[in-house]
mmCIF file of N, CA and C in Angstrom:
data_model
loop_
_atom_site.group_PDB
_atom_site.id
_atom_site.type_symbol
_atom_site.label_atom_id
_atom_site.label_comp_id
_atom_site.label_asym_id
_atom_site.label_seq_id
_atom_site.Cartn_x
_atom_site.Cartn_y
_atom_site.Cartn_z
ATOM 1 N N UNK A 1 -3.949 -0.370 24.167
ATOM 2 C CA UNK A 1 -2.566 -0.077 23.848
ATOM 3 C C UNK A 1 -1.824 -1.388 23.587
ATOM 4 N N UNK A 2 -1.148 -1.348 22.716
ATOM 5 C CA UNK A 2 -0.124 -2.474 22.162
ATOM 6 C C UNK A 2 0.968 -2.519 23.437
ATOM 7 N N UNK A 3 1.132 -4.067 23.374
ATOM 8 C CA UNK A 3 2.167 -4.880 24.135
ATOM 9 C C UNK A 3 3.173 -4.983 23.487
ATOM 10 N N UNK A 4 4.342 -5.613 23.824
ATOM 11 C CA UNK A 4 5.280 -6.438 23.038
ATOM 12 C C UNK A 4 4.595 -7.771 22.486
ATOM 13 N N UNK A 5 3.940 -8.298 22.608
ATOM 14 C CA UNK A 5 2.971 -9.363 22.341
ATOM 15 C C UNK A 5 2.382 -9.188 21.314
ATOM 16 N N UNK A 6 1.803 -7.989 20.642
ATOM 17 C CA UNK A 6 0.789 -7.555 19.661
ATOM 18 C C UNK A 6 1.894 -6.790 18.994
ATOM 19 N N UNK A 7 3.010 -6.378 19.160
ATOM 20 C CA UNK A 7 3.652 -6.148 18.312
ATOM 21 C C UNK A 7 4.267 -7.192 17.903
ATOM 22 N N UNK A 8 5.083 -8.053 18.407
ATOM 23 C CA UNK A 8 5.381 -9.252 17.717
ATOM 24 C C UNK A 8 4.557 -9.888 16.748
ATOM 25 N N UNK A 9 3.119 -9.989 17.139
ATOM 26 C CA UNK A 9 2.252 -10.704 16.279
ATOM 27 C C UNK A 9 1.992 -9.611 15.002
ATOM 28 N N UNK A 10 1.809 -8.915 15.385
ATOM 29 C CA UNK A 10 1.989 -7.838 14.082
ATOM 30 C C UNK A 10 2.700 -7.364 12.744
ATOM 31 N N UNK A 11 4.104 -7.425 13.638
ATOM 32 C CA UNK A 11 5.089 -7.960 12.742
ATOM 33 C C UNK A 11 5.270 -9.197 11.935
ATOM 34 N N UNK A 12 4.709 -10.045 12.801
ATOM 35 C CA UNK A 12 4.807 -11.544 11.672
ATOM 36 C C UNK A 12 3.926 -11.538 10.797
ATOM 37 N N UNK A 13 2.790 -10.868 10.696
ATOM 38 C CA UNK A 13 1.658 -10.872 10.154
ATOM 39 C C UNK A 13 2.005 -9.653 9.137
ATOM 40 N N UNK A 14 3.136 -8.792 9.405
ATOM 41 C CA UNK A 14 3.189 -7.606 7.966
ATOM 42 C C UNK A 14 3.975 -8.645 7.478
ATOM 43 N N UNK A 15 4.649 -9.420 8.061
ATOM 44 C CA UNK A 15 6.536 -10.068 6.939
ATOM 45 C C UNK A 15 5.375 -11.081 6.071
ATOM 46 N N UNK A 16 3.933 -11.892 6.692
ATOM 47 C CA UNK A 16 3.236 -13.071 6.458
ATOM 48 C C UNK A 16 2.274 -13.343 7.111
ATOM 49 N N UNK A 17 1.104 -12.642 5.973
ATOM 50 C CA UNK A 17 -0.297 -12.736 6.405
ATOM 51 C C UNK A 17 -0.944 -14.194 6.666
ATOM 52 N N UNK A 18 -0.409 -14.657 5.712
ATOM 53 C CA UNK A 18 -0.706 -16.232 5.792
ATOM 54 C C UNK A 18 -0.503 -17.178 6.948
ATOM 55 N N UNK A 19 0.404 -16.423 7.889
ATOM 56 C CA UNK A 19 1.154 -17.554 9.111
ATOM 57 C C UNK A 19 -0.402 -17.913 9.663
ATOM 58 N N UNK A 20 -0.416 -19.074 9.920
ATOM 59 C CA UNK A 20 -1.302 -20.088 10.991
ATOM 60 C C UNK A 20 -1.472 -19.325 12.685
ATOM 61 N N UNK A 21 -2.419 -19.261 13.193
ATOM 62 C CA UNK A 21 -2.173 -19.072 14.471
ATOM 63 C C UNK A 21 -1.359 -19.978 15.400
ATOM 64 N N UNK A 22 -1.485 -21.000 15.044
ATOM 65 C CA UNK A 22 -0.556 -21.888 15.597
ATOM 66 C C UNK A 22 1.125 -21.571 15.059
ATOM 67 N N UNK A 23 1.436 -21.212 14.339
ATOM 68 C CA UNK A 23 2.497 -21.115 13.794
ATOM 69 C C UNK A 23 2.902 -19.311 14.678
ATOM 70 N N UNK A 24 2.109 -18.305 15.079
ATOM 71 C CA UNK A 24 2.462 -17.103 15.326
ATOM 72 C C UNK A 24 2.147 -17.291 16.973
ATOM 73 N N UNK A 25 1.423 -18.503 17.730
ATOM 74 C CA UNK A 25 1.522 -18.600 18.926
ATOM 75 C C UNK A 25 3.419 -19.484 19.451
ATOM 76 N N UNK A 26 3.787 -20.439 18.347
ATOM 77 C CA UNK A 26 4.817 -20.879 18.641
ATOM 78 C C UNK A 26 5.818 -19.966 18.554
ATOM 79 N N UNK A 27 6.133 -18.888 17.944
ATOM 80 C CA UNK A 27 7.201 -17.546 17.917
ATOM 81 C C UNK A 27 6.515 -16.584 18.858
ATOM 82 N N UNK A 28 5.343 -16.459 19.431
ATOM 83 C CA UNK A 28 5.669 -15.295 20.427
ATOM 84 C C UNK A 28 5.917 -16.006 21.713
ATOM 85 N N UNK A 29 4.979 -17.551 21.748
ATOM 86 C CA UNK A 29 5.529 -18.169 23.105
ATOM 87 C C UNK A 29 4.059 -17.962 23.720
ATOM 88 N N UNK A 30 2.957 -17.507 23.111
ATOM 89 C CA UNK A 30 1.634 -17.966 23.884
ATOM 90 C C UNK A 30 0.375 -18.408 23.427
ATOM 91 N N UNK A 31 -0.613 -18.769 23.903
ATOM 92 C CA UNK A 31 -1.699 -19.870 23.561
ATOM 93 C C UNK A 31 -2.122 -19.375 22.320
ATOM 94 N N UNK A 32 -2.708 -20.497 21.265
ATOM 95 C CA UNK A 32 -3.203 -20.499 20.411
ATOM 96 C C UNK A 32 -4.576 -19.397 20.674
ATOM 97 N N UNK A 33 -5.432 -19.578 21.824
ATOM 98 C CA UNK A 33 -6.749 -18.917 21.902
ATOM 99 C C UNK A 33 -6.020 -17.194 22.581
ATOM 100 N N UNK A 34 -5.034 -16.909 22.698
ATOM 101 C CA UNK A 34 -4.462 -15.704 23.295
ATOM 102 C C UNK A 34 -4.211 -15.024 22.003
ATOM 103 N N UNK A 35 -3.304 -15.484 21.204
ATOM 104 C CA UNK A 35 -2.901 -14.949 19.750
ATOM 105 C C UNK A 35 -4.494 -14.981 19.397
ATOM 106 N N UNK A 36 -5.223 -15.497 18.852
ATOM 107 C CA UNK A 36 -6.404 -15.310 18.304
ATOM 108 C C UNK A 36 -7.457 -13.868 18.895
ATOM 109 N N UNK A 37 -7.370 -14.021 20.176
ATOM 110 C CA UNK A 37 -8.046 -13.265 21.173
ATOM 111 C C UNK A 37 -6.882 -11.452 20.489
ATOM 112 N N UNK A 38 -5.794 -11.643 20.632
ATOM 113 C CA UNK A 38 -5.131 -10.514 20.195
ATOM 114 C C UNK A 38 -5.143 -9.801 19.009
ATOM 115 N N UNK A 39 -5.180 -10.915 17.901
ATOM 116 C CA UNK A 39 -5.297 -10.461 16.693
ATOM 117 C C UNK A 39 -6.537 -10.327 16.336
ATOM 118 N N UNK A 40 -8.040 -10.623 17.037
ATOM 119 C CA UNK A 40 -9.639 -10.507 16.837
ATOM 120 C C UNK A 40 -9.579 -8.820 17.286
ATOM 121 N N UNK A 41 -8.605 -8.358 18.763
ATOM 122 C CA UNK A 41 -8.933 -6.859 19.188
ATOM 123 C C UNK A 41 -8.193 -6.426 18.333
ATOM 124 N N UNK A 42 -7.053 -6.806 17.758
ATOM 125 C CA UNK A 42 -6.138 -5.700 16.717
ATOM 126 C C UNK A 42 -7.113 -5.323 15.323
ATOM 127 N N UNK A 43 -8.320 -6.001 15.050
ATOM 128 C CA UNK A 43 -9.074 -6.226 13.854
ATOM 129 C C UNK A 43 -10.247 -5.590 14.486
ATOM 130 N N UNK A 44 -10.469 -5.261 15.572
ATOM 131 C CA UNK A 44 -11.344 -4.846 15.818
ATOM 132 C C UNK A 44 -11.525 -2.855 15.829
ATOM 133 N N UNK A 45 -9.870 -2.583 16.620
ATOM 134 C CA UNK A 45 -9.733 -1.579 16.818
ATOM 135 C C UNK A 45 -9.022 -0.825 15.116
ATOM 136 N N UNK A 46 -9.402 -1.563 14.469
ATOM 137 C CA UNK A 46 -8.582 -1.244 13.439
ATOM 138 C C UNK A 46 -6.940 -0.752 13.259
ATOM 139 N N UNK A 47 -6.051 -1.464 14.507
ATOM 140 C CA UNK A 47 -5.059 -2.007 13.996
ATOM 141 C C UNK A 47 -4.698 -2.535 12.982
ATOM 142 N N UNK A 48 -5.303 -3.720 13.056
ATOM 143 C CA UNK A 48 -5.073 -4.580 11.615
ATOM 144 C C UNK A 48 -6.722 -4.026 10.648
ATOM 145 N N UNK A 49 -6.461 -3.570 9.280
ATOM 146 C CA UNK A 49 -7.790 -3.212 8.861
ATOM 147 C C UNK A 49 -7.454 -3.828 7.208
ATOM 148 N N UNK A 50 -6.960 -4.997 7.266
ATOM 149 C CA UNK A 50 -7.262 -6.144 6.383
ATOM 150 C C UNK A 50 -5.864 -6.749 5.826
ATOM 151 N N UNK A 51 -6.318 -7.891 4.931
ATOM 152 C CA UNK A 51 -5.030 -8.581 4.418
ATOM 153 C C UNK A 51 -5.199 -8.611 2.859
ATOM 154 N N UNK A 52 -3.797 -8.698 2.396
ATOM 155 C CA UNK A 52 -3.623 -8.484 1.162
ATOM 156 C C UNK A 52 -2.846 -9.309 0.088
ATOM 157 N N UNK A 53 -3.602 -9.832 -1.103
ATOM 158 C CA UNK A 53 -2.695 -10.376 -1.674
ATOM 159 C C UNK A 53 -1.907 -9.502 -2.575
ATOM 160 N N UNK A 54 -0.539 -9.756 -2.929
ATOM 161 C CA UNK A 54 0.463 -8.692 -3.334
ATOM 162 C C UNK A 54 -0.054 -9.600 -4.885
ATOM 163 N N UNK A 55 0.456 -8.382 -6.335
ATOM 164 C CA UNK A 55 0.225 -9.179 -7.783
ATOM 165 C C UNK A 55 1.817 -9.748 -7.875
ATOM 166 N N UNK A 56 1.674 -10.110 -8.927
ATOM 167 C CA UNK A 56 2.943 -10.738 -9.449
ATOM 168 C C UNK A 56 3.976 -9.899 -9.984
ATOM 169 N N UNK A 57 4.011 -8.604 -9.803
ATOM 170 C CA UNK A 57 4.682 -8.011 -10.187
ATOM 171 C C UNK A 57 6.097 -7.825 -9.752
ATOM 172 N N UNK A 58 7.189 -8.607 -10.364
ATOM 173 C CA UNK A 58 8.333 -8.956 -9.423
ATOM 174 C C UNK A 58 8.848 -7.139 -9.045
ATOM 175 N N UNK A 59 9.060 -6.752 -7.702
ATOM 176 C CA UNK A 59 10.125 -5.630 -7.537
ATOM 177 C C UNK A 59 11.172 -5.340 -8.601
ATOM 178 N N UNK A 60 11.964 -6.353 -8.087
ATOM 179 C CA UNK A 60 12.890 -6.394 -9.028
ATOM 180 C C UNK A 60 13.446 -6.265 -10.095
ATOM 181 N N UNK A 61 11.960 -6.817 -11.052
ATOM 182 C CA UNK A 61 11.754 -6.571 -12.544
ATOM 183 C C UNK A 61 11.349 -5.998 -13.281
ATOM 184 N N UNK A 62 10.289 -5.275 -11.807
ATOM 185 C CA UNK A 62 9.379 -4.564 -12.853
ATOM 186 C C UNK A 62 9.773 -3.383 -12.361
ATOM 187 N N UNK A 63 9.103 -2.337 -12.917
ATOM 188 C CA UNK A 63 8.916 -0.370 -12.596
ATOM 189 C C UNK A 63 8.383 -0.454 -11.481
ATOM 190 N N UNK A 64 8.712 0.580 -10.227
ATOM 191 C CA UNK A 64 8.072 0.980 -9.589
ATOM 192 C C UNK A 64 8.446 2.725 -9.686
ATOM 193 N N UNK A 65 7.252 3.248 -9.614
ATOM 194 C CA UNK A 65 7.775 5.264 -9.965
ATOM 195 C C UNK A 65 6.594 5.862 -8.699
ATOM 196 N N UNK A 66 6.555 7.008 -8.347
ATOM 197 C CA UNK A 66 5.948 7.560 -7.600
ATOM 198 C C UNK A 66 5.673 8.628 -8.433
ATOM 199 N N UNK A 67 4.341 8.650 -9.034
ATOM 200 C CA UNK A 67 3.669 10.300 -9.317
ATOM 201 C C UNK A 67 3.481 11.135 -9.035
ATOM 202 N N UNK A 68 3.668 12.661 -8.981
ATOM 203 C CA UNK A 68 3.127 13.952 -7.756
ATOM 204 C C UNK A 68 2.410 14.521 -8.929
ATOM 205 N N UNK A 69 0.879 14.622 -8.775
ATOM 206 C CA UNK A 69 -0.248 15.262 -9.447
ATOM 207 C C UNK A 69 -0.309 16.304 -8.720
ATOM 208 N N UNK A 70 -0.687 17.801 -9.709
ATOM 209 C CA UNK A 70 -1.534 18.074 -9.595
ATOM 210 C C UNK A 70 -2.575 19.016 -10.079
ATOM 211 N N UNK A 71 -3.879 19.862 -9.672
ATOM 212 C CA UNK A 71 -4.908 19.820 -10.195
ATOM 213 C C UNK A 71 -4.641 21.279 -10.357
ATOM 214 N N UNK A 72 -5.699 21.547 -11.526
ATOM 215 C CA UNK A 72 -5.811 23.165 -11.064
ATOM 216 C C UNK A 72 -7.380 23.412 -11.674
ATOM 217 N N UNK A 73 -8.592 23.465 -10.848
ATOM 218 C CA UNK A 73 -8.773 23.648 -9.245
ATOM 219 C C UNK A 73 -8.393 21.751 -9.077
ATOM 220 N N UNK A 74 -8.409 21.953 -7.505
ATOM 221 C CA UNK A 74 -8.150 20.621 -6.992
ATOM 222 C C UNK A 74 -9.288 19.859 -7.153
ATOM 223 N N UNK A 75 -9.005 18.334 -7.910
ATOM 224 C CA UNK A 75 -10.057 17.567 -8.221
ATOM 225 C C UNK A 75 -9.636 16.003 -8.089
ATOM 226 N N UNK A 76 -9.310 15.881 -6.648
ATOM 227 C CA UNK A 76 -9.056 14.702 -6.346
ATOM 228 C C UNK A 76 -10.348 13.630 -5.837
ATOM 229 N N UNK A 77 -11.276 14.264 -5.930
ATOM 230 C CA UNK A 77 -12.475 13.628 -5.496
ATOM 231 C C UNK A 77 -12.860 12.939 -6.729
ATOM 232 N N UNK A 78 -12.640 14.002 -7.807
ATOM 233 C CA UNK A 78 -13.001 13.653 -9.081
ATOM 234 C C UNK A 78 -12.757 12.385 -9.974
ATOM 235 N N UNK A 79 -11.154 12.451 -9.520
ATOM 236 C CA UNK A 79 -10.402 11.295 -10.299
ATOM 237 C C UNK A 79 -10.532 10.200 -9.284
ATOM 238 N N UNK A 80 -11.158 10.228 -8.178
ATOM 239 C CA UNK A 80 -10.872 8.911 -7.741
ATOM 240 C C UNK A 80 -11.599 7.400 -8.296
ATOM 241 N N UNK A 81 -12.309 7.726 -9.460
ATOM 242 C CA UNK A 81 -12.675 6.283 -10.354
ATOM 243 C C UNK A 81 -11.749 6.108 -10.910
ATOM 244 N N UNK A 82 -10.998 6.857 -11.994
ATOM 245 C CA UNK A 82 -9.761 6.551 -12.420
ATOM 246 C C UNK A 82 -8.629 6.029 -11.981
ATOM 247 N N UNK A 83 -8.896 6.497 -10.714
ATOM 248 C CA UNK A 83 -7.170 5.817 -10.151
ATOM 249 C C UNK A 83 -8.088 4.401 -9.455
ATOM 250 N N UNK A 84 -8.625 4.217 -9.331
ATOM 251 C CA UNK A 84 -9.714 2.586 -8.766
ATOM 252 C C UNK A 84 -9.547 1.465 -10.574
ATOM 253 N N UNK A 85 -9.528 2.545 -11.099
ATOM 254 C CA UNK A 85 -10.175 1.499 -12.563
ATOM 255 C C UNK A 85 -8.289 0.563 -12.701
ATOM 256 N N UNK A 86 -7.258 1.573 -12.396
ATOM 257 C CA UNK A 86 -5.636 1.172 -12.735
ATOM 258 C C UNK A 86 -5.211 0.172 -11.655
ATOM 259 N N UNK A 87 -5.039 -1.000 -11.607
ATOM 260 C CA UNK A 87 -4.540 -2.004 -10.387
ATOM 261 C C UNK A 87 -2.998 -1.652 -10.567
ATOM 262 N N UNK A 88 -2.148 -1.042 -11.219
ATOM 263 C CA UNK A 88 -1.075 -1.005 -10.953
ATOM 264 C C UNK A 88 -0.613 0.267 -10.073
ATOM 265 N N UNK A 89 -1.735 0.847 -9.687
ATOM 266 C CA UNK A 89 -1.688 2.117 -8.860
ATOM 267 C C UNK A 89 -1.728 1.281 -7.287
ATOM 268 N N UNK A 90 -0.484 1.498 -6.784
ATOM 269 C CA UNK A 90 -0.979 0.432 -5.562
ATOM 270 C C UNK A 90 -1.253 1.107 -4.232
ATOM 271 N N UNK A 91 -1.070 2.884 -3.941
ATOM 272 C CA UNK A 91 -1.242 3.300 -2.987
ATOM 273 C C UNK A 91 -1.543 4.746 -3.734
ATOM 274 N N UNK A 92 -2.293 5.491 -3.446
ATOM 275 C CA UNK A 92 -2.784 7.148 -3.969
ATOM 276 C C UNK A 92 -3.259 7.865 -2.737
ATOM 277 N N UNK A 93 -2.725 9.018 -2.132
ATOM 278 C CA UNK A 93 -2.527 9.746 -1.081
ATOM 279 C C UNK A 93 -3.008 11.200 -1.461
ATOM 280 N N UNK A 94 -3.921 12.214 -0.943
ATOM 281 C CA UNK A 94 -4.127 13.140 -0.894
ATOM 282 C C UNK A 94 -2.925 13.869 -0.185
ATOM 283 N N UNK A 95 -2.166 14.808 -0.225
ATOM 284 C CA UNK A 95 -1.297 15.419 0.345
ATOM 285 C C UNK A 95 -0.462 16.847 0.314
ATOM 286 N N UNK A 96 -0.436 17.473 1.464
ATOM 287 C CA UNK A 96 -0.768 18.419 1.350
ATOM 288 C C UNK A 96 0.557 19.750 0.750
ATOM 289 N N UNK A 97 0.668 20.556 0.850
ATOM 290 C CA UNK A 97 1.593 20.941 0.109
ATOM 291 C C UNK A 97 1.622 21.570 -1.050
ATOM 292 N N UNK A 98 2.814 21.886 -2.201
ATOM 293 C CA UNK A 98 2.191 22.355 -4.020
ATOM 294 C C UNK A 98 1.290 21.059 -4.710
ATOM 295 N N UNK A 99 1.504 20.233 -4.096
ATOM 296 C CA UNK A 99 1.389 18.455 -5.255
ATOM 297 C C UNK A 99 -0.317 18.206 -4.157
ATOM 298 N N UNK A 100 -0.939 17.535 -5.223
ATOM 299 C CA UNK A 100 -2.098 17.363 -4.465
ATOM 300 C C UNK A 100 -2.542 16.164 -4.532
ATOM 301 N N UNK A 101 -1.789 15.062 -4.939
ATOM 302 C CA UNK A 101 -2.002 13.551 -5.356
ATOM 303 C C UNK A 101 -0.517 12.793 -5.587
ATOM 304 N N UNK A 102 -0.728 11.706 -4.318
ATOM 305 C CA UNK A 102 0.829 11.176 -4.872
ATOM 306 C C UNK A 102 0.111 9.844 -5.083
ATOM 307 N N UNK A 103 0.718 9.411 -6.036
ATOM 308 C CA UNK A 103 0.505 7.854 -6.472
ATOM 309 C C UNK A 103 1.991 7.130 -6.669
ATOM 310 N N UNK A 104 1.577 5.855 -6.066
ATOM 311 C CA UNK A 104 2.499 4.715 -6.197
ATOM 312 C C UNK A 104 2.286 3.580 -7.205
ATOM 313 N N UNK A 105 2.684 3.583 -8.318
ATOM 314 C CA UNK A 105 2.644 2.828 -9.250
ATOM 315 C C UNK A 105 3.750 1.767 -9.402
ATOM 316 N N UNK A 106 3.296 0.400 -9.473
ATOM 317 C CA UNK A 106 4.254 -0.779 -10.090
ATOM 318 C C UNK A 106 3.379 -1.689 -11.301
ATOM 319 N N UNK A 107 4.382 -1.431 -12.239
ATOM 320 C CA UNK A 107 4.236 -2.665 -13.336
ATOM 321 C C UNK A 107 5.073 -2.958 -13.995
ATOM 322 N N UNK A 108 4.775 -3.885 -14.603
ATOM 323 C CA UNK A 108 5.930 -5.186 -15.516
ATOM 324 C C UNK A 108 6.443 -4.473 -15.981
ATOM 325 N N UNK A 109 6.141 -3.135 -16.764
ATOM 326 C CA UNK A 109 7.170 -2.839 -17.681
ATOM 327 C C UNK A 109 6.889 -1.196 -17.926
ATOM 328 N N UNK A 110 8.331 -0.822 -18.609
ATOM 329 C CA UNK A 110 8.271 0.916 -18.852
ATOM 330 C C UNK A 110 7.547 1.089 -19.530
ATOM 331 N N UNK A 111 6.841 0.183 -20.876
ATOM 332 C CA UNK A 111 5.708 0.753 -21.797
ATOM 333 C C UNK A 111 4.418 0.394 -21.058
ATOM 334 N N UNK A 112 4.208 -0.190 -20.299
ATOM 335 C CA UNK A 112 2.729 0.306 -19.039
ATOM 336 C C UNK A 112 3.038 1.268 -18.537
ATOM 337 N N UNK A 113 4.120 1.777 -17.976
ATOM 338 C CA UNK A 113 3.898 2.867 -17.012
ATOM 339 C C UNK A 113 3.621 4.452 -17.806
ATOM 340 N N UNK A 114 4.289 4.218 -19.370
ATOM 341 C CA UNK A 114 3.846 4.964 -20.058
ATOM 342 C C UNK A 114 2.296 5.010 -20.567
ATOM 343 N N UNK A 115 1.756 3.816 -20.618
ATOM 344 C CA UNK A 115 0.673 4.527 -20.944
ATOM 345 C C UNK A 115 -0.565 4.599 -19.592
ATOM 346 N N UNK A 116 0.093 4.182 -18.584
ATOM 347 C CA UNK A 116 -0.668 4.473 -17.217
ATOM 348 C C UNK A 116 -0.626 6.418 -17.809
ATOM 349 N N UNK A 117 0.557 6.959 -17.853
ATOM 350 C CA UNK A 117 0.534 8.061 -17.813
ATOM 351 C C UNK A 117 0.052 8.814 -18.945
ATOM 352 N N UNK A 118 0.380 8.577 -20.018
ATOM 353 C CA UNK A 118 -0.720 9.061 -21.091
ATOM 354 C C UNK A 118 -2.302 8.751 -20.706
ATOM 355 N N UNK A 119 -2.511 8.226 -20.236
ATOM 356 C CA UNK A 119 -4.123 7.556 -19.745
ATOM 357 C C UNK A 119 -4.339 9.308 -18.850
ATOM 358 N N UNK A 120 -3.609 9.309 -17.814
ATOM 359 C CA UNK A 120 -3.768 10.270 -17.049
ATOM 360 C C UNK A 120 -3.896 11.802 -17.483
ATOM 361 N N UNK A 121 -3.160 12.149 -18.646
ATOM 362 C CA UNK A 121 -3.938 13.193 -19.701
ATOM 363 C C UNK A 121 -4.925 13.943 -19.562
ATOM 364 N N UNK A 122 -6.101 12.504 -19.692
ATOM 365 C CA UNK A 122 -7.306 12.916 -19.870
ATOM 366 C C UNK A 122 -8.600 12.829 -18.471
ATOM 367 N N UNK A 123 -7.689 13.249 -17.307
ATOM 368 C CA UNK A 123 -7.897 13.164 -16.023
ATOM 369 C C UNK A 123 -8.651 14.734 -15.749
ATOM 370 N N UNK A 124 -9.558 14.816 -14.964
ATOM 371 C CA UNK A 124 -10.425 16.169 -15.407
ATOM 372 C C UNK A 124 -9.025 16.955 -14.050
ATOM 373 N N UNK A 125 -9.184 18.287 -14.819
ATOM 374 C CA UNK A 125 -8.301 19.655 -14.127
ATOM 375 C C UNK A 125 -7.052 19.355 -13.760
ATOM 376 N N UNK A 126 -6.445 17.928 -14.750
ATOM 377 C CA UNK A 126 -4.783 17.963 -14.493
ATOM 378 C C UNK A 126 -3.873 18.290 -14.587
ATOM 379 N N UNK A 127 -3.047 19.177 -14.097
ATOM 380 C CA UNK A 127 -2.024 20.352 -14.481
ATOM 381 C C UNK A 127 -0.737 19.942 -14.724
ATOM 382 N N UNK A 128 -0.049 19.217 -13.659
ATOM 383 C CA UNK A 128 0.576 18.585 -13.852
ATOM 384 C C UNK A 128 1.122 17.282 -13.506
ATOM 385 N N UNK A 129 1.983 16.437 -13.924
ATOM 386 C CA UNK A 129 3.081 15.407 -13.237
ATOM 387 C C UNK A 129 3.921 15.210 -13.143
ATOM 388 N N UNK A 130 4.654 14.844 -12.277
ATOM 389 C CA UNK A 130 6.218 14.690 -12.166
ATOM 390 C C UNK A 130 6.289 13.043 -11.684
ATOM 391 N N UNK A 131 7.122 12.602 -12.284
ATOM 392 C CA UNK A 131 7.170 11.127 -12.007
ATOM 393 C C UNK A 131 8.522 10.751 -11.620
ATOM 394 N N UNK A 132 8.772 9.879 -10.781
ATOM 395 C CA UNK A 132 9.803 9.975 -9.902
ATOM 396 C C UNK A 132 10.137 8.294 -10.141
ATOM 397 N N UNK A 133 10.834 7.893 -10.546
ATOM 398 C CA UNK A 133 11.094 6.514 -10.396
ATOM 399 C C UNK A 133 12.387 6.115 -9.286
ATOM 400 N N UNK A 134 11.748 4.700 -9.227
ATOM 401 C CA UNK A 134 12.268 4.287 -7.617
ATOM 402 C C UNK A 134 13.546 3.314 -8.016
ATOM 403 N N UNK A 135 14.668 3.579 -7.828
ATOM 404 C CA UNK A 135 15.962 3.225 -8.053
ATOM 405 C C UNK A 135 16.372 2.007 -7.485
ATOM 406 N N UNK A 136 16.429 1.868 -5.998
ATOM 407 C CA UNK A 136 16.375 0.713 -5.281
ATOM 408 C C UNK A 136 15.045 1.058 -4.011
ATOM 409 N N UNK A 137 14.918 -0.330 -3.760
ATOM 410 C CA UNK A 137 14.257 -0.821 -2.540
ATOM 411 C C UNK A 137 15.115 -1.115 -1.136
ATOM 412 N N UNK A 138 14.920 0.128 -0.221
ATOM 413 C CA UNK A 138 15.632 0.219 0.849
ATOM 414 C C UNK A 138 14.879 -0.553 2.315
ATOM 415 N N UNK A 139 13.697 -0.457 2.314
ATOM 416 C CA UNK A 139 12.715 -1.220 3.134
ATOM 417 C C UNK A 139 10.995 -0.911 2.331
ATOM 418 N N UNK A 140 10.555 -2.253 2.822
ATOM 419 C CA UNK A 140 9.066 -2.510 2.576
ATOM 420 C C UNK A 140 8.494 -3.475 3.570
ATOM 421 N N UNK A 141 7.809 -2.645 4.092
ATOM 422 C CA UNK A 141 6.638 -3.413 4.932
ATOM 423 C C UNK A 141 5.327 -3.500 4.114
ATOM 424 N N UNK A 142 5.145 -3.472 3.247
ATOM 425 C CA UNK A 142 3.672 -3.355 3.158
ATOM 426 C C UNK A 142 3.334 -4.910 2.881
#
């Protein structure tokens, strides 16, 4: 079970994967081999289950939209090369409900996201999409 200790370190590590152990033992206030020892069981128990480099895709500048697919019969097993082959797909969720695929898409620009979605067309048993674009950014941890 998580401490205040492993949550602190946790948190510094979603805001900045990159911080130094030395740098995340001086903000919680304990040993270099303690933070290490904490963040080896958080990686172990799959707490932490990896690090990530983000693309260049500024927020700000670019599209971000949320897709709701879905199939008719359900064929999310199916498409999952397709949504692997698109790097601007940055999170895709099975979920349950009328919609049977939500995807999180960001890229540079509205004529990618158009043809992310024309691409998707030719996605086997796709019925439909509704695409939802994201207005502002209220919080992000990822």
């Amino acid at each position: 079970m998580a401490d205040h200790y492993d949550q602190k370190i946790l948190a510094l590590l979603v805001s900045d994967a990159r911080l130094s152990v030395s740098d995340i033992s001086r903000q919680v206030n304990l040993s270099r081999s303690a933070v290490t020892e904490r963040i080896k069981r958080m990686e172990d128990n799959r707490t932490i289950t990896g690090y990530h480099a983000h693309t260049s895709v500024s927020k700000e500048e670019g599209v971000t939209a949320y897709l709701a697919l879905t199939f008719r019969p359900l064929s999310c097993d199916l498409v999952q090369p397709y949504i692997e082959s698109i790097p601007e797909i940055k999170m895709a969720h099975s979920i349950s409900g009328d919609l049977d695929l939500m995807l999180l898409v960001q890229t540079h620009s509205m004529s990618r996201l158009n043809a992310i979605r024309s691409e998707m067309d030719s996605w086997p048993n796709l019925d439909k999409v509704v695409t939802h674009m994201c207005l502002a950014n209220r919080v992000d941890r990822w």
